[in-house]
Short mmCIF file of C-alpha atoms in Angstrom, two decimals:
data_model
loop_
_atom_site.label_atom_id
_atom_site.label_comp_id
_atom_site.label_asym_id
_atom_site.label_seq_id
_atom_site.Cartn_x
_atom_site.Cartn_y
_atom_site.Cartn_z
CA MET D 200 95.03 176.68 145.42
CA LYS D 201 94.27 173.36 143.86
CA GLN D 202 90.79 172.80 142.60
CA LYS D 203 89.09 169.64 143.73
CA LYS D 204 88.34 167.19 141.01
CA VAL D 205 84.69 166.58 140.75
CA ALA D 206 83.91 162.94 140.22
CA THR D 207 81.84 162.36 137.15
CA VAL D 208 78.90 160.10 137.74
CA MET D 209 78.23 157.98 134.68
CA LYS D 210 74.60 157.36 134.01
CA PRO D 211 73.90 153.77 133.14
CA SER D 212 73.28 153.50 129.44
CA LYS D 213 70.25 151.73 128.15
CA GLN D 214 71.28 148.32 126.96
CA VAL D 215 70.07 147.57 123.50
CA THR D 216 68.77 144.05 123.33
CA GLU D 217 67.88 142.30 120.14
CA ALA D 218 64.55 140.62 119.95
CA PRO D 219 64.94 136.86 120.32
CA ILE D 220 64.71 134.95 117.09
CA THR D 221 61.42 133.17 116.65
CA GLU D 222 61.13 129.48 115.92
CA GLU D 223 59.69 130.29 112.52
CA GLU D 224 62.72 132.46 111.66
CA ARG D 225 65.11 129.80 112.93
CA VAL D 226 63.52 127.16 110.73
CA ARG D 227 63.57 129.51 107.73
CA TRP D 228 67.27 130.37 108.11
CA THR D 229 68.20 126.74 108.72
CA ARG D 230 66.35 125.76 105.59
CA ARG D 231 67.97 128.51 103.53
CA LEU D 232 71.41 127.44 104.77
CA LYS D 233 70.70 123.83 103.81
CA TRP D 234 69.71 124.87 100.30
CA GLU D 235 72.14 127.76 99.84
CA TRP D 236 73.46 126.21 96.62
CA ALA D 237 70.00 126.22 95.01
CA GLU D 238 69.05 128.94 92.51
CA ALA D 239 67.52 131.60 94.80
CA SER D 240 65.41 133.19 92.07
CA ILE D 241 63.67 129.83 91.59
CA TRP D 242 63.80 128.31 95.03
CA THR D 243 62.24 131.01 97.15
CA ASP D 244 61.33 130.53 100.81
CA ALA D 245 57.85 129.43 99.75
CA MET D 246 59.26 126.87 97.29
CA LEU D 247 61.73 125.53 99.88
CA THR D 248 58.94 125.22 102.45
CA ALA D 249 56.93 123.19 99.96
CA LEU D 250 60.02 121.07 99.28
CA ASP D 251 60.51 120.28 102.97
CA ASN D 252 56.83 119.77 103.76
CA GLY D 253 56.09 117.86 100.58
CA VAL D 254 53.75 118.66 97.72
CA LYS D 255 50.47 116.92 96.97
CA GLY D 256 51.10 113.47 95.59
CA GLY D 257 54.83 114.12 95.64
CA LYS D 258 54.58 115.65 92.15
CA TRP D 259 55.65 119.10 91.01
CA PHE D 260 53.62 121.01 88.43
CA SER D 261 54.17 124.28 86.54
CA LEU D 262 57.96 124.41 86.51
CA ILE D 263 58.63 125.53 82.93
CA ASP D 264 57.97 129.18 83.79
CA LYS D 265 60.98 129.05 86.12
CA VAL D 266 63.18 127.63 83.37
CA HIS D 267 62.62 130.40 80.80
CA ARG D 268 62.75 133.23 83.33
CA PRO D 269 65.38 135.74 82.05
CA SER D 270 67.21 135.87 85.40
CA VAL D 271 67.46 132.06 85.47
CA LEU D 272 68.78 131.93 81.90
CA MET D 273 71.33 134.64 82.69
CA ASN D 274 72.61 132.69 85.71
CA ALA D 275 72.67 129.52 83.64
CA TRP D 276 74.74 131.31 80.98
CA LYS D 277 77.20 132.52 83.63
CA LYS D 278 77.76 128.94 84.83
CA VAL D 279 78.20 127.62 81.30
CA LYS D 280 80.65 130.44 80.59
CA ALA D 281 82.60 129.69 83.78
CA ASN D 282 82.90 126.03 82.79
CA LYS D 283 84.34 127.12 79.43
CA GLY D 284 84.28 124.19 77.05
CA THR D 285 84.40 124.05 73.29
CA ALA D 286 81.87 124.83 70.58
CA GLY D 287 79.18 122.42 69.43
CA VAL D 288 78.03 121.58 65.90
CA ASP D 289 77.03 125.21 65.22
CA ARG D 290 80.68 126.27 65.86
CA THR D 291 79.53 129.01 68.23
CA SER D 292 82.18 129.32 70.93
CA ILE D 293 81.77 130.82 74.40
CA LYS D 294 83.49 133.99 73.18
CA MET D 295 81.19 134.27 70.15
CA PHE D 296 78.08 133.72 72.27
CA GLU D 297 79.25 136.34 74.76
CA ALA D 298 79.57 138.94 72.00
CA ASN D 299 75.80 138.63 71.32
CA GLN D 300 74.59 137.22 74.62
CA ASP D 301 71.54 139.48 74.98
CA LYS D 302 70.28 138.48 71.55
CA TYR D 303 70.94 134.77 72.00
CA LEU D 304 69.43 134.65 75.50
CA ALA D 305 66.32 136.50 74.30
CA GLU D 306 65.94 133.96 71.49
CA LEU D 307 66.32 131.07 73.92
CA GLU D 308 63.80 132.60 76.34
CA TYR D 309 61.24 132.96 73.52
CA GLU D 310 61.76 129.40 72.28
CA LEU D 311 61.45 127.88 75.75
CA ARG D 312 58.42 130.01 76.60
CA THR D 313 56.56 129.25 73.37
CA GLY D 314 57.56 125.59 73.15
CA THR D 315 59.44 126.05 69.86
CA TYR D 316 62.86 125.17 71.26
CA GLN D 317 64.66 122.41 69.36
CA PRO D 318 68.15 121.31 70.42
CA LYS D 319 70.82 120.84 67.80
CA ALA D 320 72.85 117.69 67.30
CA VAL D 321 75.54 116.73 69.80
CA ARG D 322 79.10 116.76 68.48
CA ARG D 323 80.84 113.54 69.45
CA VAL D 324 84.56 113.47 70.18
CA TYR D 325 86.76 110.85 71.81
CA ILE D 326 89.13 111.39 74.70
CA PRO D 327 91.92 108.91 75.47
CA LYS D 328 91.59 106.36 78.26
CA ASP D 329 93.98 103.71 79.51
CA LYS D 330 95.59 101.05 77.31
CA GLY D 331 94.91 102.92 74.09
CA LYS D 332 91.15 103.00 74.58
CA PHE D 333 88.92 106.05 74.06
CA ARG D 334 85.83 107.38 75.83
CA PRO D 335 83.08 109.08 73.81
CA LEU D 336 82.17 112.60 74.87
CA GLY D 337 79.12 114.50 73.61
CA ILE D 338 79.41 118.28 73.22
CA PRO D 339 76.08 120.15 72.98
CA THR D 340 75.99 123.69 71.62
CA VAL D 341 76.47 126.58 74.06
CA LYS D 342 72.78 127.44 73.69
CA ASP D 343 71.71 123.89 74.52
CA ARG D 344 74.06 123.78 77.51
CA ILE D 345 72.39 126.93 78.88
CA ALA D 346 68.93 125.39 78.45
CA GLN D 347 70.07 122.23 80.22
CA GLN D 348 71.60 124.26 83.05
CA ALA D 349 68.33 126.16 83.52
CA VAL D 350 66.33 122.92 83.73
CA LYS D 351 68.92 121.41 86.07
CA ALA D 352 68.69 124.43 88.39
CA THR D 353 64.92 124.03 88.45
CA ILE D 354 64.59 120.30 89.14
CA GLU D 355 67.81 119.37 90.96
CA PRO D 356 66.59 120.33 94.48
CA ILE D 357 63.52 118.13 93.98
CA PHE D 358 65.68 115.07 93.44
CA GLU D 359 68.38 116.11 95.91
CA ASN D 360 65.62 116.02 98.52
CA GLU D 361 65.19 112.31 97.68
CA PHE D 362 68.78 111.19 97.18
CA LEU D 363 70.49 109.18 99.93
CA ASP D 364 73.74 109.90 101.74
CA THR D 365 75.34 106.85 100.11
CA SER D 366 75.63 108.80 96.83
CA TYR D 367 78.52 111.27 96.44
CA GLY D 368 79.11 111.95 92.75
CA PHE D 369 78.07 115.19 91.01
CA ARG D 370 76.06 116.43 93.98
CA PRO D 371 76.16 119.77 95.82
CA LYS D 372 78.45 119.86 98.87
CA ARG D 373 79.53 116.25 98.32
CA GLY D 374 82.44 114.74 96.46
CA ALA D 375 85.15 112.13 96.10
CA LYS D 376 87.00 113.09 99.29
CA GLU D 377 83.93 112.44 101.42
CA ALA D 378 83.38 109.11 99.65
CA ILE D 379 87.00 108.06 100.26
CA ALA D 380 86.72 109.02 103.93
CA GLU D 381 83.57 106.90 104.33
CA VAL D 382 85.22 103.88 102.70
CA SER D 383 88.22 104.20 105.05
CA LYS D 384 85.92 104.52 108.06
CA LEU D 385 83.94 101.39 107.16
CA ILE D 386 87.10 99.33 106.63
CA GLU D 387 88.36 100.42 110.07
CA GLU D 388 85.02 99.27 111.52
CA GLY D 389 85.53 95.78 110.12
CA TYR D 390 83.69 95.97 106.80
CA ILE D 391 86.49 94.26 104.92
CA TRP D 392 84.64 92.17 102.33
CA VAL D 393 84.09 94.29 99.25
CA VAL D 394 81.93 94.07 96.16
CA ASP D 395 83.73 96.23 93.60
CA ALA D 396 81.06 96.74 90.93
CA ASP D 397 81.47 98.16 87.45
CA LEU D 398 78.49 99.04 85.25
CA GLN D 399 79.46 98.39 81.66
CA ALA D 400 79.04 101.50 79.45
CA TYR D 401 76.52 102.90 81.94
CA PHE D 402 75.99 106.37 80.46
CA ASP D 403 75.54 104.88 76.98
CA THR D 404 73.01 102.21 77.99
CA ILE D 405 70.49 103.91 80.30
CA PRO D 406 67.04 102.96 78.92
CA HIS D 407 65.18 106.14 77.96
CA ASP D 408 61.70 104.92 78.84
CA LYS D 409 62.67 103.71 82.31
CA LEU D 410 64.59 106.93 83.02
CA LEU D 411 61.66 109.14 81.97
CA ASN D 412 59.33 107.08 84.15
CA LYS D 413 61.57 107.67 87.16
CA ILE D 414 61.65 111.40 86.47
CA SER D 415 57.86 111.50 86.07
CA ILE D 416 57.41 110.17 89.61
CA HIS D 417 58.20 113.68 90.87
CA ILE D 418 57.85 115.93 87.79
CA SER D 419 54.37 116.35 86.31
CA ASP D 420 55.16 119.32 84.09
CA GLY D 421 54.93 117.81 80.61
CA ARG D 422 57.05 120.58 79.09
CA ILE D 423 59.97 119.67 81.36
CA ILE D 424 59.64 115.98 80.50
CA GLN D 425 59.54 116.85 76.78
CA LEU D 426 62.73 118.90 77.05
CA ILE D 427 64.59 116.04 78.74
CA GLU D 428 63.26 113.60 76.15
CA LYS D 429 64.54 115.87 73.36
CA TRP D 430 68.00 115.94 74.90
CA LEU D 431 68.04 112.16 75.25
CA GLU D 432 67.16 111.85 71.57
CA GLN D 433 69.48 114.54 70.26
CA PRO D 434 71.16 113.39 67.04
CA ILE D 435 74.82 112.42 67.46
CA MET D 436 77.15 113.93 64.86
CA GLU D 437 80.51 112.25 64.42
CA GLU D 438 82.56 113.33 61.43
CA CYS D 439 80.38 112.31 58.46
CA ARG D 440 77.98 110.14 60.46
CA ASN D 441 74.73 111.25 62.07
CA TRP D 442 72.35 109.08 64.10
CA ILE D 443 69.67 109.28 66.83
CA PRO D 444 70.43 107.31 70.01
CA THR D 445 67.81 104.93 71.37
CA GLU D 446 69.39 104.62 74.82
CA GLY D 447 71.88 106.40 77.06
CA THR D 448 72.58 110.00 77.95
CA PRO D 449 75.63 111.64 76.35
CA GLN D 450 78.58 112.25 78.66
CA GLY D 451 79.36 115.93 78.35
CA GLY D 452 75.81 117.22 78.66
CA VAL D 453 75.18 119.53 81.62
CA ILE D 454 72.18 117.57 82.80
CA SER D 455 73.60 114.07 82.19
CA PRO D 456 75.14 113.53 85.68
CA LEU D 457 71.84 114.41 87.36
CA LEU D 458 69.93 112.03 85.09
CA ALA D 459 72.49 109.30 85.84
CA ASN D 460 72.01 109.78 89.60
CA ILE D 461 68.22 109.75 89.23
CA TYR D 462 68.37 106.38 87.48
CA LEU D 463 70.63 104.76 90.11
CA HIS D 464 68.71 106.19 93.07
CA ASP D 465 66.51 103.08 93.17
CA LEU D 466 69.64 100.92 93.50
CA ASP D 467 70.70 103.05 96.47
CA LYS D 468 67.30 102.50 98.10
CA THR D 469 67.33 98.77 97.38
CA LEU D 470 70.70 98.26 99.04
CA GLU D 471 69.86 100.51 101.98
CA ALA D 472 66.65 98.56 102.59
CA ALA D 473 68.75 95.37 102.64
CA LYS D 474 71.06 96.99 105.25
CA TYR D 475 74.15 96.97 103.03
CA LYS D 476 76.88 99.63 103.25
CA MET D 477 77.32 101.11 99.79
CA ILE D 478 79.35 104.12 98.67
CA ARG D 479 78.54 105.31 95.17
CA TYR D 480 80.16 108.00 93.03
CA ALA D 481 78.03 108.29 89.87
CA ASP D 482 78.27 104.82 88.25
CA ASP D 483 81.31 103.76 90.31
CA PHE D 484 80.38 102.05 93.57
CA VAL D 485 81.53 99.57 96.22
CA ILE D 486 79.59 97.58 98.81
CA LEU D 487 81.34 96.69 102.07
CA THR D 488 80.31 93.88 104.42
CA LYS D 489 81.80 92.09 107.41
CA LYS D 490 81.33 88.57 106.07
CA LYS D 491 81.99 86.90 102.73
CA GLU D 492 78.46 85.47 102.63
CA GLU D 493 76.99 88.95 103.00
CA ALA D 494 79.12 90.23 100.12
CA GLU D 495 77.98 87.35 97.92
CA GLU D 496 74.34 88.10 98.72
CA ALA D 497 74.87 91.81 98.02
CA LEU D 498 76.35 90.99 94.63
CA LYS D 499 73.27 88.89 93.81
CA VAL D 500 71.02 91.81 94.73
CA VAL D 501 72.97 94.13 92.41
CA GLN D 502 72.93 91.57 89.59
CA GLU D 503 69.15 91.18 89.83
CA TRP D 504 68.61 94.94 89.95
CA THR D 505 70.81 95.69 86.94
CA ILE D 506 69.11 93.03 84.81
CA ALA D 507 65.66 94.38 85.74
CA HIS D 508 66.76 97.91 84.84
CA GLY D 509 68.39 97.17 81.49
CA LEU D 510 72.00 97.51 82.66
CA THR D 511 74.99 95.16 82.66
CA LEU D 512 77.70 94.47 85.22
CA HIS D 513 81.11 94.21 83.60
CA PRO D 514 82.01 90.49 83.96
CA GLU D 515 85.76 91.10 84.26
CA LYS D 516 85.83 94.33 86.28
CA THR D 517 83.20 93.38 88.88
CA LYS D 518 85.01 91.60 91.74
CA LEU D 519 84.52 90.35 95.28
CA GLY D 520 87.28 89.98 97.85
CA ASN D 521 88.73 90.57 101.29
CA CYS D 522 90.55 93.90 101.04
CA MET D 523 92.80 93.01 103.98
CA VAL D 524 94.38 90.21 101.95
CA GLU D 525 97.22 91.04 99.56
CA GLY D 526 96.02 90.86 95.98
CA GLU D 527 92.31 91.17 96.91
CA GLY D 528 92.20 94.93 97.38
CA PHE D 529 90.22 97.29 95.20
CA ASP D 530 90.58 100.58 93.34
CA PHE D 531 88.13 103.39 94.06
CA LEU D 532 88.26 107.02 93.02
CA GLY D 533 91.99 107.06 92.36
CA TYR D 534 93.02 105.16 95.49
CA ARG D 535 94.06 101.55 96.02
CA PHE D 536 92.72 99.96 99.24
CA GLU D 537 94.57 96.84 100.32
CA GLY D 538 95.99 95.29 103.47
CA GLY D 539 94.69 98.03 105.74
CA THR D 540 96.47 100.79 103.82
CA ARG D 541 95.64 103.01 100.89
CA TRP D 542 97.84 104.44 98.20
CA VAL D 543 97.64 106.02 94.77
CA ARG D 544 96.50 103.49 92.19
CA ARG D 545 98.65 102.83 89.12
CA LYS D 546 96.32 104.50 86.63
CA SER D 547 96.31 107.70 88.68
CA ILE D 548 100.11 107.67 88.89
CA GLN D 549 100.38 107.29 85.13
CA ARG D 550 97.97 110.17 84.54
CA PHE D 551 100.04 112.35 86.89
CA ARG D 552 103.27 111.48 85.09
CA ASP D 553 101.67 112.17 81.71
CA ARG D 554 100.42 115.60 82.81
CA ILE D 555 103.82 116.58 84.19
CA LYS D 556 105.55 115.36 81.02
CA GLU D 557 103.22 117.52 78.91
CA LYS D 558 104.32 120.61 80.82
CA THR D 559 108.04 119.82 81.23
CA SER D 560 109.41 119.07 77.79
CA ARG D 561 113.19 119.59 77.68
CA ILE D 562 112.75 121.64 74.54
CA CYS D 563 109.91 123.83 75.86
CA GLY D 564 112.11 126.95 75.60
CA GLN D 565 110.53 128.53 78.70
CA ALA D 566 112.28 129.92 81.77
CA ILE D 567 112.28 127.43 84.64
CA GLU D 568 110.27 129.89 86.77
CA TYR D 569 107.52 129.86 84.15
CA VAL D 570 107.48 126.05 84.00
CA ILE D 571 107.24 125.86 87.80
CA LYS D 572 104.34 128.30 87.75
CA GLU D 573 102.58 126.09 85.19
CA ILE D 574 102.99 122.81 87.09
CA ASN D 575 102.33 124.11 90.63
CA PRO D 576 98.50 123.96 90.24
CA VAL D 577 98.84 120.31 89.18
CA LEU D 578 101.02 119.56 92.22
CA ARG D 579 98.69 121.34 94.64
CA GLY D 580 95.68 119.51 93.25
CA TRP D 581 97.47 116.16 93.45
CA TYR D 582 98.59 116.90 97.02
CA ASN D 583 95.13 117.99 98.18
CA TYR D 584 93.56 114.80 96.89
CA PHE D 585 96.23 112.24 97.81
CA LYS D 586 97.76 113.73 100.96
CA GLU D 587 96.14 111.03 103.10
CA VAL D 588 97.88 108.05 101.48
CA THR D 589 99.06 105.74 104.26
CA LYS D 590 101.52 103.38 102.56
CA TYR D 591 104.12 105.92 101.50
CA THR D 592 104.70 109.64 101.19
CA LEU D 593 104.37 111.87 98.15
CA GLY D 594 108.13 112.38 97.99
CA THR D 595 108.45 109.89 95.12
CA PHE D 596 106.38 112.17 92.93
CA ASP D 597 108.34 115.25 94.03
CA SER D 598 111.51 113.48 92.88
CA PHE D 599 109.99 112.70 89.49
CA VAL D 600 109.03 116.37 89.02
CA ARG D 601 112.50 117.60 89.96
CA ARG D 602 114.13 115.16 87.54
CA ARG D 603 112.03 116.62 84.74
CA LEU D 604 112.95 120.16 85.77
CA ARG D 605 116.66 119.34 86.05
CA ALA D 606 116.59 118.05 82.48
CA ILE D 607 115.15 121.39 81.32
CA VAL D 608 117.81 123.40 83.17
CA ALA D 609 120.59 121.17 81.82
CA ARG D 610 119.26 121.52 78.27
CA GLN D 611 119.13 125.29 78.57
CA ASN D 612 122.74 125.26 79.78
CA LYS D 613 123.80 123.01 76.89
CA LYS D 614 124.42 120.03 79.17
CA ARG D 615 123.26 116.53 78.19
CA SER D 616 121.10 115.15 80.96
CA PHE D 617 118.18 112.96 81.85
CA GLY D 618 117.48 114.79 85.08
CA ALA D 619 119.39 112.62 87.55
CA GLY D 620 122.89 111.68 88.69
CA TRP D 621 125.41 114.52 88.94
CA ASN D 622 122.67 117.08 88.30
CA ASN D 623 121.22 116.29 91.74
CA VAL D 624 124.38 117.82 93.21
CA ARG D 625 124.84 120.56 90.62
CA ILE D 626 121.16 121.56 90.79
CA PRO D 627 120.02 120.80 94.37
CA ASN D 628 116.42 120.68 95.56
CA LYS D 629 116.85 124.12 97.10
CA TYR D 630 117.32 125.58 93.62
CA PHE D 631 113.70 124.72 92.77
CA ALA D 632 112.37 125.55 96.23
CA ASP D 633 113.82 129.06 95.93
CA ARG D 634 111.93 129.45 92.67
CA GLY D 635 108.62 128.53 94.26
CA LEU D 636 108.22 124.83 93.40
CA PHE D 637 105.42 123.34 95.50
CA ASN D 638 106.79 120.52 97.66
CA MET D 639 104.14 117.83 98.20
CA GLU D 640 106.13 115.74 100.70
CA GLU D 641 106.87 118.68 103.01
CA ASN D 642 103.25 119.80 102.96
CA GLN D 643 102.10 116.24 103.60
CA LYS D 644 104.35 116.07 106.69
CA LEU D 645 102.85 119.32 108.00
CA TYR D 646 99.34 118.01 107.36
CA ILE D 647 99.98 114.72 109.17
CA ALA D 648 101.58 116.56 112.11
CA GLY D 649 98.55 118.81 112.35
CA GLN D 650 96.18 115.83 112.33
CA SER D 651 98.03 114.12 115.19
CA ARG D 652 97.75 117.08 117.58
#
């Protein structure tokens, strides 16, 4: 006899409901998300609230205690270590510092806390530019870079809270890609007259007194101001020469880009107040208008501002033109804008070719798989930055890379070759694709197809 199934009656479970988030919590989390890049051990919820609400007189006091805090110095050291870099005048490398990091950091904490810290001289080197020219680069010691990083972490949010959206260079969550996108957008909207401005030797000519005055508008901690002043006046050591600069901030210092942005912030405000559309990346900026007369007036405003602030516009590199007319386009952040299109500028192409040549010598003696592995990061970086060119594809650069690789393969197989001709048949593109060579043109096609959906 079959037993009847007894239906099981399920008791309704108690639904667990989370307490609704309060307005105060929502504001706090929104604020923390906005400032997620800021040093959390310095910029606590209380500090961020004060930043948003404003402090009395707009000035910040008592900041030095944040700078020499051991946790802040440790985080500063980690960032300096991650950035690598070479040794300064004391010849202490990153590896050497790491071997005694607890000792060195304790020494730095004591010096910053007691006011006995004295930066060492900056080692000056020169890196090659275009047309045989060289750009000076200042290399502080590892210890000084850590001190600068700690000060930067402490004061950067104060100035970031003031900076305008027209500035893109060396700022958290902003960069060249966003600047390029804004330029393209403005041109599409009819802002076709362009002031392409170039500040002559900007980093080397910033007046110290005017810069310190701008910093003092928001920073009233004298110890912080003194530290920045010491870095501005660090002796420059170049081979057998040694001198103290009277103006400028050395390129290569951790805090230099922030100081450069602080000095040009007033220019941003001046142009915004005049209703001009400016896009600035550090000292490189363009102003876009709809009429020629507006561009001419904007250039006058910039000229007056630079003279009043001890700077100089480069007479040959500063130009004004209609970017829709052939020959009147402009270069900005690696791109050439002209005739409604944008492509890779000549200088950027040459730099790309030079980098590939460095890694693809026919006599390198390395397996082709190793060479491909070495150049793939260069190709990916190039693709990610220039994938939105509109005049042509990136296939031209793929072809150049394959020619270099074919020459290596031919050399290793005792065949005379310059990477082209019959080798294109004997060593097809698939040969390199099978060995993992990154193909910029194919990835660009996929990107464009995805954008059009």
